Amino acid sequence: MNIVDIILDKRYGKELNYEQIMYFVKGVTARTIPDYQTSALLMAIVLNGMSEREMTALTLEMADSGVHDDLSYVGDVTVDKHSTGGVGDKITPIVMPLCNSFGTKIVKLSGRGLGFTGGTVDKFSSIEGFNIDVDKKDFPRLVKESGMVISSQTPSLAPADKILYALRDVTGTVDSIPLIASSIMSKKIAAGADAIVLDVTCGSGAFMQTEERARELASAMLKIGKLARKTTTAIITDMDQPLGRTCGNVIEMQEVFETLNGDGAEDVLDIASVIGAKMVKHSGKAGGLNDDELVIECRKRIGDGTALKEYIKLIRSQGGIIGDNGPVYKDEPVPVSEIKASRDGYIEAIRADEIGHASVMLGAGRVTKEDVIDLGAGIRFLKKRGDKVSKDDVLCILYTGKDSKIKDDKDHINDICQRIRKAYKISDSKPAERVSVIDVIGD
Ligand code: URA
């Protein structure tokens, strides 16, 4: 077998067989296939697509390129969740303790943020003392102690995906449904949970900008999940405006705490309760509640202190500090500017991608993997889509951390403000309502 023939087959639209895909993934992992040939094949896949069989073979081979986690120590059904990304996405720190309050055990591996979508690892890292790089040998103890553990992904998890993703990022080959679906599902399969709940975001702040594309991606991942014998659900959610009231790191974790204290934003509550309910159901802990009752019960537990108790337990079990007013954070967001409404009207749209880029410019995200983020940086949204505003009402507040150099750079702050102003669209009439949970598909 040789890689040039494989590239040519894909270039001419042929279906690759299992052996060819195995040869490719093994060669990528062992670094025996040079990056230029890997990139050529990736581009041919982007242009000619992949059949279900090819996509599943690619997923399983990528999952097999590293270690498969054995979660048998949990002694129960395990459920994982994954979001295809967005701006202000703080669902994981809410659903983990929520599910645990039903007895659902969670072992969660998460990534750091790159580009304008935030990373759950960075958000948890903003809590003083919280260990997000947990040694695998400590997982059983932590699951026994608090019923859950969250840690950064280890290099041994689907290493082929890591190599391919880094190349895709610099060769214009990220945007491909078979490549995205196999990338996500390879990591989920290797992470070892019995069931997977996928939050497939759609809109301006998501990979999939339209509902149609989000459905295509969801359907591809559901097919892979089925072939891999995992109970899999895809929940299509709105990411056309930032989720909740904040984006950043400390500031989002402050919002998580507010939410668990009964003061949550509607979109966050809607999405977290539907995702949480599916996770609880798949773990067999629904306790006789039907689907609708379970969603209602989840929504109640998010705000009535039940999930909060588990959240505090999770933070303490991983070394995080809890003070008199809740978790202690590594930085304090300092307001540096605010954006005001240019006219009377209704907020018609807040482009999540523009807000995400603005947030990265403030220091809350990374442009390259090596960048150090400013945990205190972020944005608080006082007005969201559909809200009525009068001229000069404050739409949002920009923050940086205490020691940020950016805050003294007036030109840079002005550029950020310009970007945010452009992201907000104000019109004369109230826009049509958009639901946060667009559809629930699969198991
Ligand atoms: N997230 C992933 O893990 N992989 C992709 O290809 C896209 C988003």
mmCIF file of N, CA, C and O in Angstrom, residues 71-129:
data_model
loop_
_atom_site.group_PDB
_atom_site.id
_atom_site.type_symbol
_atom_site.label_atom_id
_atom_site.label_comp_id
_atom_site.label_asym_id
_atom_site.label_seq_id
_atom_site.Cartn_x
_atom_site.Cartn_y
_atom_site.Cartn_z
ATOM 1 N N LEU A 71 -13.198 2.731 32.197
ATOM 2 C CA LEU A 71 -13.934 3.376 33.300
ATOM 3 C C LEU A 71 -14.633 2.350 34.199
ATOM 4 O O LEU A 71 -15.547 2.702 34.937
ATOM 5 N N SER A 72 -14.180 1.082 34.135
ATOM 6 C CA SER A 72 -14.893 0.061 34.906
ATOM 7 C C SER A 72 -14.836 0.334 36.418
ATOM 8 O O SER A 72 -15.709 -0.101 37.156
ATOM 9 N N TYR A 73 -13.837 1.115 36.856
ATOM 10 C CA TYR A 73 -13.747 1.431 38.298
ATOM 11 C C TYR A 73 -14.965 2.222 38.776
ATOM 12 O O TYR A 73 -15.268 2.270 39.959
ATOM 13 N N VAL A 74 -15.665 2.869 37.837
ATOM 14 C CA VAL A 74 -16.836 3.665 38.236
ATOM 15 C C VAL A 74 -17.933 2.734 38.767
ATOM 16 O O VAL A 74 -18.699 3.095 39.659
ATOM 17 N N GLY A 75 -17.997 1.519 38.201
ATOM 18 C CA GLY A 75 -18.964 0.534 38.681
ATOM 19 C C GLY A 75 -20.393 0.897 38.326
ATOM 20 O O GLY A 75 -21.326 0.475 39.007
ATOM 21 N N ASP A 76 -20.584 1.702 37.308
ATOM 22 C CA ASP A 76 -21.927 2.146 36.937
ATOM 23 C C ASP A 76 -21.882 2.607 35.480
ATOM 24 O O ASP A 76 -20.801 2.749 34.905
ATOM 25 N N VAL A 77 -23.069 2.887 34.928
ATOM 26 C CA VAL A 77 -23.113 3.414 33.558
ATOM 27 C C VAL A 77 -22.488 4.815 33.562
ATOM 28 O O VAL A 77 -22.780 5.629 34.444
ATOM 29 N N THR A 78 -21.613 5.085 32.598
ATOM 30 C CA THR A 78 -20.989 6.418 32.557
ATOM 31 C C THR A 78 -21.492 7.175 31.330
ATOM 32 O O THR A 78 -21.736 6.597 30.282
ATOM 33 N N VAL A 79 -21.637 8.494 31.506
ATOM 34 C CA VAL A 79 -22.145 9.344 30.424
ATOM 35 C C VAL A 79 -21.186 10.508 30.224
ATOM 36 O O VAL A 79 -20.700 11.109 31.187
ATOM 37 N N ASP A 80 -20.911 10.808 28.970
ATOM 38 C CA ASP A 80 -20.024 11.923 28.632
ATOM 39 C C ASP A 80 -20.843 12.972 27.886
ATOM 40 O O ASP A 80 -21.912 12.660 27.347
ATOM 41 N N LYS A 81 -20.351 14.184 27.849
ATOM 42 C CA LYS A 81 -20.998 15.208 27.021
ATOM 43 C C LYS A 81 -19.943 15.930 26.217
ATOM 44 O O LYS A 81 -18.767 15.956 26.598
ATOM 45 N N HIS A 82 -20.363 16.500 25.106
ATOM 46 C CA HIS A 82 -19.420 17.277 24.298
ATOM 47 C C HIS A 82 -20.189 18.400 23.624
ATOM 48 O O HIS A 82 -21.300 18.203 23.137
ATOM 49 N N SER A 83 -19.563 19.571 23.586
ATOM 50 C CA SER A 83 -20.168 20.676 22.838
ATOM 51 C C SER A 83 -19.292 20.970 21.636
ATOM 52 O O SER A 83 -18.060 20.956 21.743
ATOM 53 N N THR A 84 -19.920 21.246 20.494
ATOM 54 C CA THR A 84 -19.118 21.572 19.317
ATOM 55 C C THR A 84 -18.630 23.018 19.386
ATOM 56 O O THR A 84 -18.021 23.502 18.445
ATOM 57 N N GLY A 85 -18.887 23.680 20.488
ATOM 58 C CA GLY A 85 -18.207 24.945 20.752
ATOM 59 C C GLY A 85 -19.058 26.177 20.568
ATOM 60 O O GLY A 85 -20.043 26.177 19.848
ATOM 61 N N GLY A 86 -18.629 27.203 21.278
ATOM 62 C CA GLY A 86 -19.380 28.446 21.172
ATOM 63 C C GLY A 86 -18.788 29.519 22.062
ATOM 64 O O GLY A 86 -17.697 29.365 22.604
ATOM 65 N N VAL A 87 -19.540 30.589 22.215
ATOM 66 C CA VAL A 87 -19.074 31.739 22.987
ATOM 67 C C VAL A 87 -19.960 31.846 24.228
ATOM 68 O O VAL A 87 -21.180 31.932 24.112
ATOM 69 N N GLY A 88 -19.327 31.810 25.389
ATOM 70 C CA GLY A 88 -20.095 31.879 26.636
ATOM 71 C C GLY A 88 -20.668 30.531 27.057
ATOM 72 O O GLY A 88 -21.574 30.459 27.891
ATOM 73 N N ASP A 89 -20.111 29.455 26.500
ATOM 74 C CA ASP A 89 -20.647 28.110 26.796
ATOM 75 C C ASP A 89 -20.145 27.619 28.161
ATOM 76 O O ASP A 89 -18.994 27.236 28.317
ATOM 77 N N LYS A 90 -21.022 27.671 29.133
ATOM 78 C CA LYS A 90 -20.670 27.289 30.504
ATOM 79 C C LYS A 90 -21.553 26.134 30.968
ATOM 80 O O LYS A 90 -21.898 26.027 32.145
ATOM 81 N N ILE A 91 -21.951 25.292 30.016
ATOM 82 C CA ILE A 91 -22.909 24.233 30.345
ATOM 83 C C ILE A 91 -22.255 23.108 31.168
ATOM 84 O O ILE A 91 -22.857 22.592 32.111
ATOM 85 N N THR A 92 -20.999 22.755 30.837
ATOM 86 C CA THR A 92 -20.379 21.619 31.555
ATOM 87 C C THR A 92 -20.315 21.825 33.072
ATOM 88 O O THR A 92 -20.728 20.933 33.822
ATOM 89 N N PRO A 93 -19.805 22.971 33.568
ATOM 90 C CA PRO A 93 -19.755 23.109 35.040
ATOM 91 C C PRO A 93 -21.129 23.115 35.698
ATOM 92 O O PRO A 93 -21.235 22.941 36.910
ATOM 93 N N ILE A 94 -22.179 23.300 34.906
ATOM 94 C CA ILE A 94 -23.533 23.248 35.486
ATOM 95 C C ILE A 94 -24.073 21.813 35.448
ATOM 96 O O ILE A 94 -24.618 21.319 36.434
ATOM 97 N N VAL A 95 -23.886 21.133 34.297
ATOM 98 C CA VAL A 95 -24.514 19.800 34.212
ATOM 99 C C VAL A 95 -23.768 18.733 34.995
ATOM 100 O O VAL A 95 -24.382 17.753 35.431
ATOM 101 N N MET A 96 -22.466 18.911 35.185
ATOM 102 C CA MET A 96 -21.751 17.871 35.963
ATOM 103 C C MET A 96 -22.355 17.714 37.362
ATOM 104 O O MET A 96 -22.784 16.613 37.741
ATOM 105 N N PRO A 97 -22.399 18.797 38.163
ATOM 106 C CA PRO A 97 -22.990 18.622 39.502
ATOM 107 C C PRO A 97 -24.480 18.315 39.449
ATOM 108 O O PRO A 97 -24.997 17.582 40.302
ATOM 109 N N LEU A 98 -25.168 18.865 38.441
ATOM 110 C CA LEU A 98 -26.602 18.578 38.313
ATOM 111 C C LEU A 98 -26.814 17.069 38.174
ATOM 112 O O LEU A 98 -27.612 16.463 38.907
ATOM 113 N N CYS A 99 -26.097 16.459 37.225
ATOM 114 C CA CYS A 99 -26.272 15.017 36.988
ATOM 115 C C CYS A 99 -25.864 14.222 38.231
ATOM 116 O O CYS A 99 -26.500 13.233 38.593
ATOM 117 N N ASN A 100 -24.798 14.680 38.856
ATOM 118 C CA ASN A 100 -24.321 13.953 40.026
ATOM 119 C C ASN A 100 -25.357 13.950 41.148
ATOM 120 O O ASN A 100 -25.425 13.010 41.946
ATOM 121 N N SER A 101 -26.194 14.989 41.177
ATOM 122 C CA SER A 101 -27.216 15.041 42.230
ATOM 123 C C SER A 101 -28.258 13.923 42.040
ATOM 124 O O SER A 101 -28.998 13.593 42.965
ATOM 125 N N PHE A 102 -28.320 13.344 40.831
ATOM 126 C CA PHE A 102 -29.220 12.200 40.589
ATOM 127 C C PHE A 102 -28.477 10.875 40.808
ATOM 128 O O PHE A 102 -29.064 9.810 40.642
ATOM 129 N N GLY A 103 -27.168 10.959 41.060
ATOM 130 C CA GLY A 103 -26.380 9.734 41.206
ATOM 131 C C GLY A 103 -25.629 9.355 39.937
ATOM 132 O O GLY A 103 -24.984 8.312 39.876
ATOM 133 N N THR A 104 -25.694 10.206 38.899
ATOM 134 C CA THR A 104 -24.972 9.933 37.649
ATOM 135 C C THR A 104 -23.499 10.276 37.845
ATOM 136 O O THR A 104 -23.165 11.393 38.231
ATOM 137 N N LYS A 105 -22.647 9.285 37.584
ATOM 138 C CA LYS A 105 -21.206 9.507 37.770
ATOM 139 C C LYS A 105 -20.623 10.085 36.483
ATOM 140 O O LYS A 105 -20.941 9.610 35.388
ATOM 141 N N ILE A 106 -19.771 11.092 36.616
ATOM 142 C CA ILE A 106 -19.217 11.738 35.421
ATOM 143 C C ILE A 106 -17.687 11.743 35.470
ATOM 144 O O ILE A 106 -17.091 12.217 36.443
ATOM 145 N N VAL A 107 -17.089 11.227 34.397
ATOM 146 C CA VAL A 107 -15.636 11.343 34.209
ATOM 147 C C VAL A 107 -15.464 12.169 32.943
ATOM 148 O O VAL A 107 -15.814 11.727 31.859
ATOM 149 N N LYS A 108 -14.979 13.389 33.083
ATOM 150 C CA LYS A 108 -15.000 14.312 31.950
ATOM 151 C C LYS A 108 -13.591 14.765 31.597
ATOM 152 O O LYS A 108 -12.854 15.270 32.442
ATOM 153 N N LEU A 109 -13.247 14.555 30.332
ATOM 154 C CA LEU A 109 -11.981 15.089 29.828
ATOM 155 C C LEU A 109 -12.328 16.280 28.950
ATOM 156 O O LEU A 109 -13.207 16.179 28.100
ATOM 157 N N SER A 110 -11.647 17.398 29.173
ATOM 158 C CA SER A 110 -11.990 18.606 28.420
ATOM 159 C C SER A 110 -10.758 19.230 27.810
ATOM 160 O O SER A 110 -9.636 18.926 28.199
ATOM 161 N N GLY A 111 -11.026 20.155 26.876
ATOM 162 C CA GLY A 111 -9.914 20.805 26.183
ATOM 163 C C GLY A 111 -9.739 22.246 26.633
ATOM 164 O O GLY A 111 -10.611 22.833 27.263
ATOM 165 N N ARG A 112 -8.552 22.787 26.277
ATOM 166 C CA ARG A 112 -8.317 24.219 26.476
ATOM 167 C C ARG A 112 -8.882 24.956 25.272
ATOM 168 O O ARG A 112 -9.027 24.380 24.206
ATOM 169 N N GLY A 113 -9.197 26.237 25.464
ATOM 170 C CA GLY A 113 -9.765 27.007 24.357
ATOM 171 C C GLY A 113 -8.700 27.403 23.353
ATOM 172 O O GLY A 113 -7.551 27.654 23.704
ATOM 173 N N LEU A 114 -9.084 27.409 22.080
ATOM 174 C CA LEU A 114 -8.209 27.939 21.029
ATOM 175 C C LEU A 114 -9.120 28.672 20.057
ATOM 176 O O LEU A 114 -10.149 28.163 19.656
ATOM 177 N N GLY A 115 -8.722 29.908 19.693
ATOM 178 C CA GLY A 115 -9.595 30.694 18.824
ATOM 179 C C GLY A 115 -10.695 31.307 19.670
ATOM 180 O O GLY A 115 -10.552 31.446 20.882
ATOM 181 N N PHE A 116 -11.825 31.631 19.030
ATOM 182 C CA PHE A 116 -12.791 32.412 19.798
ATOM 183 C C PHE A 116 -13.721 31.581 20.670
ATOM 184 O O PHE A 116 -14.502 32.121 21.431
ATOM 185 N N THR A 117 -13.660 30.237 20.562
ATOM 186 C CA THR A 117 -14.507 29.475 21.481
ATOM 187 C C THR A 117 -13.705 29.148 22.749
ATOM 188 O O THR A 117 -12.540 28.773 22.671
ATOM 189 N N GLY A 118 -14.344 29.332 23.864
ATOM 190 C CA GLY A 118 -13.651 29.134 25.146
ATOM 191 C C GLY A 118 -13.472 27.655 25.466
ATOM 192 O O GLY A 118 -14.107 26.795 24.865
ATOM 193 N N GLY A 119 -12.583 27.369 26.418
ATOM 194 C CA GLY A 119 -12.359 25.981 26.812
ATOM 195 C C GLY A 119 -12.754 25.775 28.268
ATOM 196 O O GLY A 119 -12.475 26.621 29.120
ATOM 197 N N THR A 120 -13.398 24.638 28.527
ATOM 198 C CA THR A 120 -13.850 24.354 29.891
ATOM 199 C C THR A 120 -12.668 24.240 30.853
ATOM 200 O O THR A 120 -12.767 24.650 32.021
ATOM 201 N N VAL A 121 -11.538 23.716 30.353
ATOM 202 C CA VAL A 121 -10.362 23.580 31.218
ATOM 203 C C VAL A 121 -9.924 24.960 31.730
ATOM 204 O O VAL A 121 -9.616 25.136 32.913
ATOM 205 N N ASP A 122 -9.908 25.950 30.825
ATOM 206 C CA ASP A 122 -9.499 27.304 31.240
ATOM 207 C C ASP A 122 -10.464 27.873 32.270
ATOM 208 O O ASP A 122 -10.063 28.571 33.201
ATOM 209 N N LYS A 123 -11.746 27.555 32.092
ATOM 210 C CA LYS A 123 -12.733 28.115 33.019
ATOM 211 C C LYS A 123 -12.523 27.537 34.430
ATOM 212 O O LYS A 123 -12.462 28.285 35.408
ATOM 213 N N PHE A 124 -12.362 26.222 34.518
ATOM 214 C CA PHE A 124 -12.121 25.627 35.845
ATOM 215 C C PHE A 124 -10.776 26.089 36.408
ATOM 216 O O PHE A 124 -10.629 26.238 37.619
ATOM 217 N N SER A 125 -9.789 26.325 35.513
ATOM 218 C CA SER A 125 -8.467 26.770 35.998
ATOM 219 C C SER A 125 -8.534 28.129 36.670
ATOM 220 O O SER A 125 -7.594 28.536 37.342
ATOM 221 N N SER A 126 -9.626 28.868 36.436
ATOM 222 C CA SER A 126 -9.680 30.199 37.041
ATOM 223 C C SER A 126 -10.050 30.134 38.522
ATOM 224 O O SER A 126 -10.029 31.142 39.215
ATOM 225 N N ILE A 127 -10.354 28.940 39.024
ATOM 226 C CA ILE A 127 -10.637 28.803 40.461
ATOM 227 C C ILE A 127 -9.321 28.525 41.190
ATOM 228 O O ILE A 127 -8.581 27.607 40.821
ATOM 229 N N GLU A 128 -9.052 29.328 42.196
ATOM 230 C CA GLU A 128 -7.809 29.194 42.980
ATOM 231 C C GLU A 128 -7.659 27.765 43.507
ATOM 232 O O GLU A 128 -8.586 27.228 44.125
ATOM 233 N N GLY A 129 -6.517 27.158 43.205
ATOM 234 C CA GLY A 129 -6.192 25.837 43.758
ATOM 235 C C GLY A 129 -6.745 24.663 42.968
ATOM 236 O O GLY A 129 -6.355 23.522 43.207
#
